[in-house]
Short mmCIF file of C-alpha atoms in Angstrom, two decimals:
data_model
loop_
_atom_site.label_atom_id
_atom_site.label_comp_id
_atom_site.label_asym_id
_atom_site.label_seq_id
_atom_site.Cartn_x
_atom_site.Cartn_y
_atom_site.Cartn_z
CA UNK A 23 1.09 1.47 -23.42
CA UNK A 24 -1.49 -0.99 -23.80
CA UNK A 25 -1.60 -4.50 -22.60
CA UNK A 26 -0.61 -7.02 -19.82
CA UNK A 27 1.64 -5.64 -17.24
CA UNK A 28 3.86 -8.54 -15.36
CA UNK A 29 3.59 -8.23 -11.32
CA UNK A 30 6.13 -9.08 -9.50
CA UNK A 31 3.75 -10.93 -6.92
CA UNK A 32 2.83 -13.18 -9.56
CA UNK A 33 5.70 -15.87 -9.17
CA UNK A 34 5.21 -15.73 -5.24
CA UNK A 35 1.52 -16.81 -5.66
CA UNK A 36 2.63 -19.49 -8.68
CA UNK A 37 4.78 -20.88 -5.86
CA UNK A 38 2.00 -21.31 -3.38
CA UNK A 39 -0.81 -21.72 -4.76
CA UNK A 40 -0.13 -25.93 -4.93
CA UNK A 41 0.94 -25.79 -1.04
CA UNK A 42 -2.44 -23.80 0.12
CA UNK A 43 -5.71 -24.47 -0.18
CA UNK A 44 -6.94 -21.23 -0.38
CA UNK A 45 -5.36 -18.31 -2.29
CA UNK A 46 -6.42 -14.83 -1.20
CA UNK A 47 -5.74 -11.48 -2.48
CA UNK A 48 -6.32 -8.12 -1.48
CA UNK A 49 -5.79 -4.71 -2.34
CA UNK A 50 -7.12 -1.24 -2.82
CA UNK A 51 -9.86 -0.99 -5.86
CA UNK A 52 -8.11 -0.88 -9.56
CA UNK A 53 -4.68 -2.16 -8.24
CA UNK A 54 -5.27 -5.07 -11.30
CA UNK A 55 -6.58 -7.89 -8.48
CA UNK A 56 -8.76 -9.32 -10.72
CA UNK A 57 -6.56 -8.81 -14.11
CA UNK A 58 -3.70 -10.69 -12.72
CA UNK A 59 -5.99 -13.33 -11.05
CA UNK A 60 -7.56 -14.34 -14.22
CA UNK A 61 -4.15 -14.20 -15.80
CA UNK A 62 -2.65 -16.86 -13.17
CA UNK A 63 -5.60 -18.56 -12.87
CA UNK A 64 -7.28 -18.82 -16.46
CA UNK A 65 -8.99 -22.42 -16.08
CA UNK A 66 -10.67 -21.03 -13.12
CA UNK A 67 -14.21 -20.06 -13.17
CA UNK A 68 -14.70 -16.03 -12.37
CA UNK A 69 -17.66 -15.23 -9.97
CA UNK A 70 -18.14 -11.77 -8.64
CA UNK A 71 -19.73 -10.82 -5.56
CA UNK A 72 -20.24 -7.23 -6.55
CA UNK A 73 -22.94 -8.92 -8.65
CA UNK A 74 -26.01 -7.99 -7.03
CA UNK A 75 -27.82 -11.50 -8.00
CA UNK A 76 -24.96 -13.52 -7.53
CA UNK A 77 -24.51 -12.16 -3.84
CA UNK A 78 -27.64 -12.69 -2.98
CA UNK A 79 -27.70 -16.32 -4.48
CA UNK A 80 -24.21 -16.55 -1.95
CA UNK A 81 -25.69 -15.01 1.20
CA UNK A 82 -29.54 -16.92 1.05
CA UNK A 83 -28.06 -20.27 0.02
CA UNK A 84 -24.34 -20.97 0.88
CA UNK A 85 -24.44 -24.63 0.67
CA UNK A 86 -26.13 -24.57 -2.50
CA UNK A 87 -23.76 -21.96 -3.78
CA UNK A 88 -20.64 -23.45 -3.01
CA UNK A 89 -22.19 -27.01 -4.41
CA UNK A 90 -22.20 -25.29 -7.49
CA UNK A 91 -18.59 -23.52 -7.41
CA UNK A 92 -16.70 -26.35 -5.26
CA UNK A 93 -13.95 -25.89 -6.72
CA UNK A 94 -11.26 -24.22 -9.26
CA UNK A 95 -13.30 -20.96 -8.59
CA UNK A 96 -12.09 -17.45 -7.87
CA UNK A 97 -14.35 -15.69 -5.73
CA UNK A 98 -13.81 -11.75 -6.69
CA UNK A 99 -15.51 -9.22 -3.51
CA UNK A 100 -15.72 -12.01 -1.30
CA UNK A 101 -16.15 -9.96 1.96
CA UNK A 102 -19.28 -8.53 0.35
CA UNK A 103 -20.47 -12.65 1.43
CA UNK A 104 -18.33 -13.09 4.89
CA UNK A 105 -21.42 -16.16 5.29
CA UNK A 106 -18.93 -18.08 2.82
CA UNK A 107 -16.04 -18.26 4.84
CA UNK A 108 -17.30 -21.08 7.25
CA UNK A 109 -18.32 -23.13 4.71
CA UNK A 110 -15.42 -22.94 2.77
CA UNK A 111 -13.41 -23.82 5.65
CA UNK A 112 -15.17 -26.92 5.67
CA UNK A 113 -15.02 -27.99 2.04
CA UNK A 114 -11.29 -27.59 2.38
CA UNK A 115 -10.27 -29.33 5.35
CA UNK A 116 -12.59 -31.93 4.09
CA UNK A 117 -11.01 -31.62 0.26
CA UNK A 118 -7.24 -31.59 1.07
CA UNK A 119 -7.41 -30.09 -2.57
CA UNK A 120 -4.43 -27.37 -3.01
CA UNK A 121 -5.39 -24.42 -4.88
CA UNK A 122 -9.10 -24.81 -4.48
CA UNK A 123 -10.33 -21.29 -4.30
CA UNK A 124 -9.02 -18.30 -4.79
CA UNK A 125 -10.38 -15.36 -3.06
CA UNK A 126 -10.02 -12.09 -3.60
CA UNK A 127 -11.32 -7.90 -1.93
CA UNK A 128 -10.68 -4.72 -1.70
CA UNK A 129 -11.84 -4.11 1.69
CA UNK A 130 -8.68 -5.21 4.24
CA UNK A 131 -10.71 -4.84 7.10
CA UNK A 132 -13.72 -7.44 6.29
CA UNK A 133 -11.93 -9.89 4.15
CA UNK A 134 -8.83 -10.32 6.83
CA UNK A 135 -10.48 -10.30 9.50
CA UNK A 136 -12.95 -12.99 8.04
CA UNK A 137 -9.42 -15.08 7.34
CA UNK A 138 -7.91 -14.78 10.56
CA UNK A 139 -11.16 -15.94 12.29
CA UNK A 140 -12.25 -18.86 10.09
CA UNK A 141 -9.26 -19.46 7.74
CA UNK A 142 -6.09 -19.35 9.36
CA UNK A 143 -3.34 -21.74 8.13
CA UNK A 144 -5.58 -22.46 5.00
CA UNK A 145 -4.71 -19.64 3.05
CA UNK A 146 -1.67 -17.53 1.60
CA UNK A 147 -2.72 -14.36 1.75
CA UNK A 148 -0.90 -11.46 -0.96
CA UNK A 149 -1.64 -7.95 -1.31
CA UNK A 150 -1.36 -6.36 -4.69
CA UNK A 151 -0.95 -2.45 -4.59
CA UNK A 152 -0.36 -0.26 -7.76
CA UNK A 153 2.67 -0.48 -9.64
CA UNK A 154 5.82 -0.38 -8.28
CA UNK A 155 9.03 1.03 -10.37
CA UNK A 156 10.34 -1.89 -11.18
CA UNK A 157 6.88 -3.49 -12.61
CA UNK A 158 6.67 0.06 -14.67
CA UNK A 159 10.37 -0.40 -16.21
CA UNK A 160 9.80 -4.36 -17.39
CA UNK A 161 6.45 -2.93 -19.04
CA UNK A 162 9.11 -0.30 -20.63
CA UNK A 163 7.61 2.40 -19.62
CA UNK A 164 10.29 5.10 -20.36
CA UNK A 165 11.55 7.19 -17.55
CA UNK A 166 10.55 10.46 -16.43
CA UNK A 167 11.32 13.04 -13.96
CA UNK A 168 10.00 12.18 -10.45
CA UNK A 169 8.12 15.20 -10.52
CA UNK A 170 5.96 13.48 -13.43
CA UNK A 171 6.28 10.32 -12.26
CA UNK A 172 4.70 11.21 -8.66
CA UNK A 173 1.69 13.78 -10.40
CA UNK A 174 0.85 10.45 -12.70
CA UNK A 175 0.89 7.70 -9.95
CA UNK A 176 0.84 3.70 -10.20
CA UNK A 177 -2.79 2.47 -10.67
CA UNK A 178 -2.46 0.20 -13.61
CA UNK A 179 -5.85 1.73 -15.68
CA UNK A 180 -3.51 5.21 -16.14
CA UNK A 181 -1.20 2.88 -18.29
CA UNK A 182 -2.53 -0.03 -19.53
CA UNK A 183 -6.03 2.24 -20.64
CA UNK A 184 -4.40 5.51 -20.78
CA UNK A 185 -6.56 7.40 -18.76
CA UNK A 186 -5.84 10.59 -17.89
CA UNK A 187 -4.62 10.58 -14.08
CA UNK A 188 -7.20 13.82 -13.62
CA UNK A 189 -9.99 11.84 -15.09
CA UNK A 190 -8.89 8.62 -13.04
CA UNK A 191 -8.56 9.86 -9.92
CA UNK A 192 -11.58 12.08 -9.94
CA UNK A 193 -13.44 9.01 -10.35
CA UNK A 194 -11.45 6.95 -8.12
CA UNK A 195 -12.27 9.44 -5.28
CA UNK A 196 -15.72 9.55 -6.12
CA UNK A 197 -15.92 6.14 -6.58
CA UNK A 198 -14.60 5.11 -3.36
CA UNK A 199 -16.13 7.48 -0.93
CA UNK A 200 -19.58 6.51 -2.48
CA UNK A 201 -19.11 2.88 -2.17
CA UNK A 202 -16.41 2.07 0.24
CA UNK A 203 -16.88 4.50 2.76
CA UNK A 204 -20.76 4.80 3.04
CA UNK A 205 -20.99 0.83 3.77
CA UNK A 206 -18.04 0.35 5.94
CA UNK A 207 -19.15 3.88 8.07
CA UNK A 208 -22.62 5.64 8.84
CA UNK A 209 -21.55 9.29 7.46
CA UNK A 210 -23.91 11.31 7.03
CA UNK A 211 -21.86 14.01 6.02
CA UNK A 212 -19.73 12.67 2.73
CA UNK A 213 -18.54 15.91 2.17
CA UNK A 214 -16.90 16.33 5.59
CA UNK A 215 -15.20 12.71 5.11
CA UNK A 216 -13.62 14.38 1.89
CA UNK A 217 -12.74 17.08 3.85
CA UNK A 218 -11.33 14.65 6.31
CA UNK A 219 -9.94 13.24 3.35
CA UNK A 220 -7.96 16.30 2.06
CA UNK A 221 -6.33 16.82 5.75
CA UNK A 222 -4.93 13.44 5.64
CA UNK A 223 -3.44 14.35 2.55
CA UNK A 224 -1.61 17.86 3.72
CA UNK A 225 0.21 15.29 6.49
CA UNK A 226 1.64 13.05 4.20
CA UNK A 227 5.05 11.97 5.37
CA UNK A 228 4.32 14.35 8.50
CA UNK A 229 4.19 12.67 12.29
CA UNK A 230 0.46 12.04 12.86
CA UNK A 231 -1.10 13.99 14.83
CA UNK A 232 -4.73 12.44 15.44
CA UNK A 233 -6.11 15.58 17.95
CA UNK A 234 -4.85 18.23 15.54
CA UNK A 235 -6.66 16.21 12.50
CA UNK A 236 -10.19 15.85 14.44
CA UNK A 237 -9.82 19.40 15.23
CA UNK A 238 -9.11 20.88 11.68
CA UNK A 239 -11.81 18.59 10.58
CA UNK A 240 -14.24 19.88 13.49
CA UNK A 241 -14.93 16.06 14.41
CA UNK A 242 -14.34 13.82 17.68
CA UNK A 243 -11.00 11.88 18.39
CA UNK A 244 -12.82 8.94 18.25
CA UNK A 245 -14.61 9.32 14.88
CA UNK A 246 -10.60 10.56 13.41
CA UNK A 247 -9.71 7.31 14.91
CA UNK A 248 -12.45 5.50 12.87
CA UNK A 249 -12.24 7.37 9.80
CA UNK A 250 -7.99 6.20 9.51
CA UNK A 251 -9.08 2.94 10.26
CA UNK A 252 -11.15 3.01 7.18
CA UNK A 253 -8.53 4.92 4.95
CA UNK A 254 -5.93 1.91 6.06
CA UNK A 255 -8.48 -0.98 5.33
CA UNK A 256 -9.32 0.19 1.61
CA UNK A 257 -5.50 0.76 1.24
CA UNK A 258 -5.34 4.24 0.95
CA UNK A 259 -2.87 5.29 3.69
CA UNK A 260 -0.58 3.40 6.00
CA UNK A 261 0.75 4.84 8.68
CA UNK A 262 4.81 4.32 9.28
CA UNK A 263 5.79 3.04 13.16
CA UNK A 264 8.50 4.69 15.04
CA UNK A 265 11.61 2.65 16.02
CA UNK A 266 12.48 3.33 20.15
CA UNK A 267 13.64 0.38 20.99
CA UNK A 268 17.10 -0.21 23.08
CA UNK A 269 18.06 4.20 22.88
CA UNK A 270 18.97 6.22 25.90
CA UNK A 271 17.04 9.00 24.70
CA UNK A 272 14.04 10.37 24.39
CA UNK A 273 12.46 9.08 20.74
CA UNK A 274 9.16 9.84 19.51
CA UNK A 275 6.72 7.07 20.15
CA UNK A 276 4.34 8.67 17.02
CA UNK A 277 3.51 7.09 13.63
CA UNK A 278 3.81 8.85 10.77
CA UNK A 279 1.09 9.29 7.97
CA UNK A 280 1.48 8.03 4.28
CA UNK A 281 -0.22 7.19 1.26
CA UNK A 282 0.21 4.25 -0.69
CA UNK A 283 -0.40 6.04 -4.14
CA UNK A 284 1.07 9.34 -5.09
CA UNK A 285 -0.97 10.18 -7.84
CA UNK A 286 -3.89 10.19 -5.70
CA UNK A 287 -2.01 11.94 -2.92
CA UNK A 288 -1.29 15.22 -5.32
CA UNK A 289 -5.02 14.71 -6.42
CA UNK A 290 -6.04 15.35 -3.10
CA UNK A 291 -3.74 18.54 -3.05
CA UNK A 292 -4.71 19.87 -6.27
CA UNK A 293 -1.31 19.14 -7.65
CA UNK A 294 -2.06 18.78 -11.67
CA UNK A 295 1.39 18.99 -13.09
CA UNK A 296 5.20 18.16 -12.59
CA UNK A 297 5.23 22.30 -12.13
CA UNK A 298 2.84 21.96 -9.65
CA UNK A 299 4.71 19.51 -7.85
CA UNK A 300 7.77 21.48 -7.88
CA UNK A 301 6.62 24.38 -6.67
CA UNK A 302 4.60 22.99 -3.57
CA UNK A 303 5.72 23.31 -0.26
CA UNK A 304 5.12 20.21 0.43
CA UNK A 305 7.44 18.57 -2.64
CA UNK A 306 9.53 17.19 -0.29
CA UNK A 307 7.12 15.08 1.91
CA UNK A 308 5.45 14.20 -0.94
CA UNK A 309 8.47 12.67 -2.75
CA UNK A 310 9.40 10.95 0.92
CA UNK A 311 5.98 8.92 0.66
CA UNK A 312 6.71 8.11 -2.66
CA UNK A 313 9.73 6.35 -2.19
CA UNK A 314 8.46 5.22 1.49
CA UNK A 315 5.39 3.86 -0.78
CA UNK A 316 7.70 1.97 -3.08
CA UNK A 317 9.51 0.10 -0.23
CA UNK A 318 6.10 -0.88 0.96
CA UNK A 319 5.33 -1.99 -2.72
CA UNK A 320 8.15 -4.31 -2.99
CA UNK A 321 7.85 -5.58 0.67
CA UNK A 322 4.59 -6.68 -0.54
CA UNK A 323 4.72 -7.71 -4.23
CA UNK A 324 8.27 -9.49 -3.62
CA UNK A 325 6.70 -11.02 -0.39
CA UNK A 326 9.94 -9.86 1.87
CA UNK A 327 7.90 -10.05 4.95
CA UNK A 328 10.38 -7.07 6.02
CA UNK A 329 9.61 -4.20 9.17
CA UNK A 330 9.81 -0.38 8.01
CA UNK A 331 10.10 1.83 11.07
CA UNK A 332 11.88 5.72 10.98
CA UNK A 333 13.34 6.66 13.86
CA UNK A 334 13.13 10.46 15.19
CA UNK A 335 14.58 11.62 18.95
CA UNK A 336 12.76 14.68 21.13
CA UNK A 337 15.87 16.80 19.19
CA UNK A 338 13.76 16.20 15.64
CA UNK A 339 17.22 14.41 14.93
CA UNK A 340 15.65 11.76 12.37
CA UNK A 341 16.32 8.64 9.89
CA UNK A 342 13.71 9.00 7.48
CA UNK A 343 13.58 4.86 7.00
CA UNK A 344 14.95 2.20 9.46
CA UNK A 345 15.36 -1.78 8.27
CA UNK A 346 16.67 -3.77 11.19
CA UNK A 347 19.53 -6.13 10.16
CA UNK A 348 21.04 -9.27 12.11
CA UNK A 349 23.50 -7.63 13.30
CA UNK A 350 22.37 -3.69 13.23
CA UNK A 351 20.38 -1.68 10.66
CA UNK A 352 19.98 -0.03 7.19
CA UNK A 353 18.94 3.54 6.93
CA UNK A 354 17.95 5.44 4.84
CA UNK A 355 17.83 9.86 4.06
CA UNK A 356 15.31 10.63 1.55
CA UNK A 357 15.51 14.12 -0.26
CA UNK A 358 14.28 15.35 -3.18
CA UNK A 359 17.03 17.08 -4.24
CA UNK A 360 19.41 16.59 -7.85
CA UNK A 361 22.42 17.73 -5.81
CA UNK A 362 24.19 15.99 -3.42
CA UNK A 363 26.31 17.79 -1.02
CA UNK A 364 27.71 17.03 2.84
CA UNK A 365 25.18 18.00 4.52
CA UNK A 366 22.62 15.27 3.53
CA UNK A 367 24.13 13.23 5.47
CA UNK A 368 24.58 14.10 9.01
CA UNK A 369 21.69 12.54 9.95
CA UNK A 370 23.14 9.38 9.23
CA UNK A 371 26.35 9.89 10.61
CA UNK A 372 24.28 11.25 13.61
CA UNK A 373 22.18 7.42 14.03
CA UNK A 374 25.45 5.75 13.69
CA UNK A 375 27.50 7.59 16.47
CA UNK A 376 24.59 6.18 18.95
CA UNK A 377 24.94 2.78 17.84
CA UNK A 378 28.73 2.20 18.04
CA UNK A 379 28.45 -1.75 18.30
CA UNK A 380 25.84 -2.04 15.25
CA UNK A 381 26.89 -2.47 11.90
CA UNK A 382 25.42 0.41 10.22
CA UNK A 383 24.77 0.95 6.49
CA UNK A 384 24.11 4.35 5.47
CA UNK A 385 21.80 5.22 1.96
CA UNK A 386 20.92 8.02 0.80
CA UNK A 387 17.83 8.46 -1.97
CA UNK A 388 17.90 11.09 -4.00
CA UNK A 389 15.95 13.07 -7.19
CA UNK A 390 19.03 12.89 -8.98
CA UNK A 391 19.21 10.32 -11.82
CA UNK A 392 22.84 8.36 -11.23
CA UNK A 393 23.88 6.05 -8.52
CA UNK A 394 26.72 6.84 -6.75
CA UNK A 395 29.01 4.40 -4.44
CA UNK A 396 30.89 6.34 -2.15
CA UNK A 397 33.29 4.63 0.87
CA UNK A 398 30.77 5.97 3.65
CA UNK A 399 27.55 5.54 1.91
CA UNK A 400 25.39 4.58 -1.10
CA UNK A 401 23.80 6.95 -2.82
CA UNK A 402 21.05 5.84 -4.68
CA UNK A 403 18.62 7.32 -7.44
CA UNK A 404 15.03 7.22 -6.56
CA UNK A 405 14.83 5.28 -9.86
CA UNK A 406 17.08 2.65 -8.60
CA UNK A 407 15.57 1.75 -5.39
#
């Protein structure tokens, strides 16, 4: 499949972009930023900051800069120039031009924090992550097993260029450590941040355990602490929050560990095949954060604005996904499983026997391929979701 892919984000930032002045967009490297960008935004002008002259043009001489790109400009990299910001804030307020510039990184850190100190209530700010299931079914990309669908991953270039996902994540790991990670941290060990890297990877979907992880990897707490940080600001992981709120019990007060992109996740594991997948012991954690991944996806690209917690009690009694509700919550049992029996479900029945006053709806996500609507519960296919 070759070609333009529709995002579902697209229509959110069509309906802002006339009530902002500022448009920015972030996401991890090759999640098809700047594709979609020039797509929305085609009588803009294009200006790169990963240009090494055109940086430097941006961070000796701002005013002159921005006298030249005033306006109807997309800035791609921008954090790579955080100098900008100020002086952008002050062509805008003094503008009152909607849509003026569009802005866009890869580094979450830099670029929001830049935002939220200079920009705030100037800008509408949109992530874009790799595909998401339903962007891969308008494209009509045929379905597969989820096996297959978990070893290939999301990032547009696998589909739209047909790379190989061994070729493209090889490269995307390499790429990323060697750029992303050497400026944002001084490591002067790489290999012991892939290392670092690799651990990360066999806790996927797993309660995070940040002294464990620093031990493994034969580093400080603190420098574990640092090295997530970094994962979660080039959208790599994100960690999942615990739900303890109004329960007389004991709950676990731990995050747990996932990555936004499964591909890369089995890449990381040395997972190479739909066999592979199948066979690891980890197959069902791994298809957990990719359906935990998709929800994420579609909070994003559909700009829900939605909290994801789980919810897990000193028992390891556990709701693999919590939404709160007005008037109680959705939950959710992931498994990878084709067959659905009782027994996947007293987990659910378990959460809703605490909350007697809460209206409760109980889902379960499955491998299987066919929806099923049952009086207690939905069952859903993971391709449904």
């Amino acid at each position: 499949m070759k070609g333009f892919v529709t995002r579902q984000i697209a229509a959110k930032i069509e309906q802002q972009k006339n009530k902002f002045p500022i448009i920015a967009l972030t996401g991890p490297r090759q999640s098809g930023k700047t594709t979609l960008l020039k797509e929305l935004f085609n009588d803009y002008r294009y200006v790169s900051l990963e240009n090494p002259d055109v940086r430097a043009f941006a961070t000796d001489d701002p005013v002159g800069f921005l006298k030249l790109y005033n306006e109807r400009v997309i800035f791609d990299e921008v954090q790579r120039a955080p100098g900008l910001f100020s002086y952008i804030q002050g062509i805008v307020d003094d503008s009152g031009q909607m849509g003026q510039f569009i802005l866009s990184g890869s580094q979450n850190f830099h670029l929001l924090n830049s935002i939220t100190q200079t920009l705030a209530g100037r800008v509408a700010l949109f992530k874009l992550l790799p595909f998401d299931f339903s962007e891969l079914k308008g494209a009509g990309i045929p379905n597969v097993s989820y096996a297959e669908t978990a070893v290939k991953g999301f990032y547009p270039a696998i589909y739209t260029r047909e790379i190989d996902p061994v070729v493209f994540y090889a490269n995307y790991v390499q790429t990323y450590i060697q750029k992303d990670v050497t400026e944002l941290l001084n490591i002067r060990d790489i290999s012991l941040f892939r290392t670092f890297l690799g651990l990360c990877a066999g806790r996927a979907g797993q309660l995070l355990n940040i002294n464990a992880l620093a031990n493994e990897c034969d580093i400080s707490q603190p420098t574990a602490k640092a090295w997530l940080s970094i994962l979660e600001s080039s959208y790599i992981t994100f960690q999942l929050q615990p739900y303890y709120q109004n329960f007389n019990k004991r709950l676990v007060k731990t995050p747990k560990l996932y990555f936004y992109d499964t591909g890369l996740l089995n890449h990381l594991l040395g997972i190479r095949s739909p066999e592979d997948f199948e066979q690891n012991r980890l197959k069902g954690n791994l298809f957990e954060n990719m359906i935990i991944a998709e929800f994420q996806k579609k909070n994003y690209h559909q700009y829900l604005h939605k909290d994801y917690n789980f919810w897990q009690d000193s028992n390891n009694r556990e709701v693999d996904l919590l939404i709160k509700t007005n008037n109680g919550f959705d939950i959710f049992e992931i498994k990878a499983t084709q067959t659905i029996s009782a027994s996947l479900f007293k987990e659910l029945d378990y959460f809703e026997e605490l909350t007697p006053n809460l209206v409760i709806q109980k889902n379960l996500i499955y491998g299987g391929g066919e929806d099923q609507s049952r009086t207690k519960y939905n069952v859903i296919s993971w391709k449904n979701i």
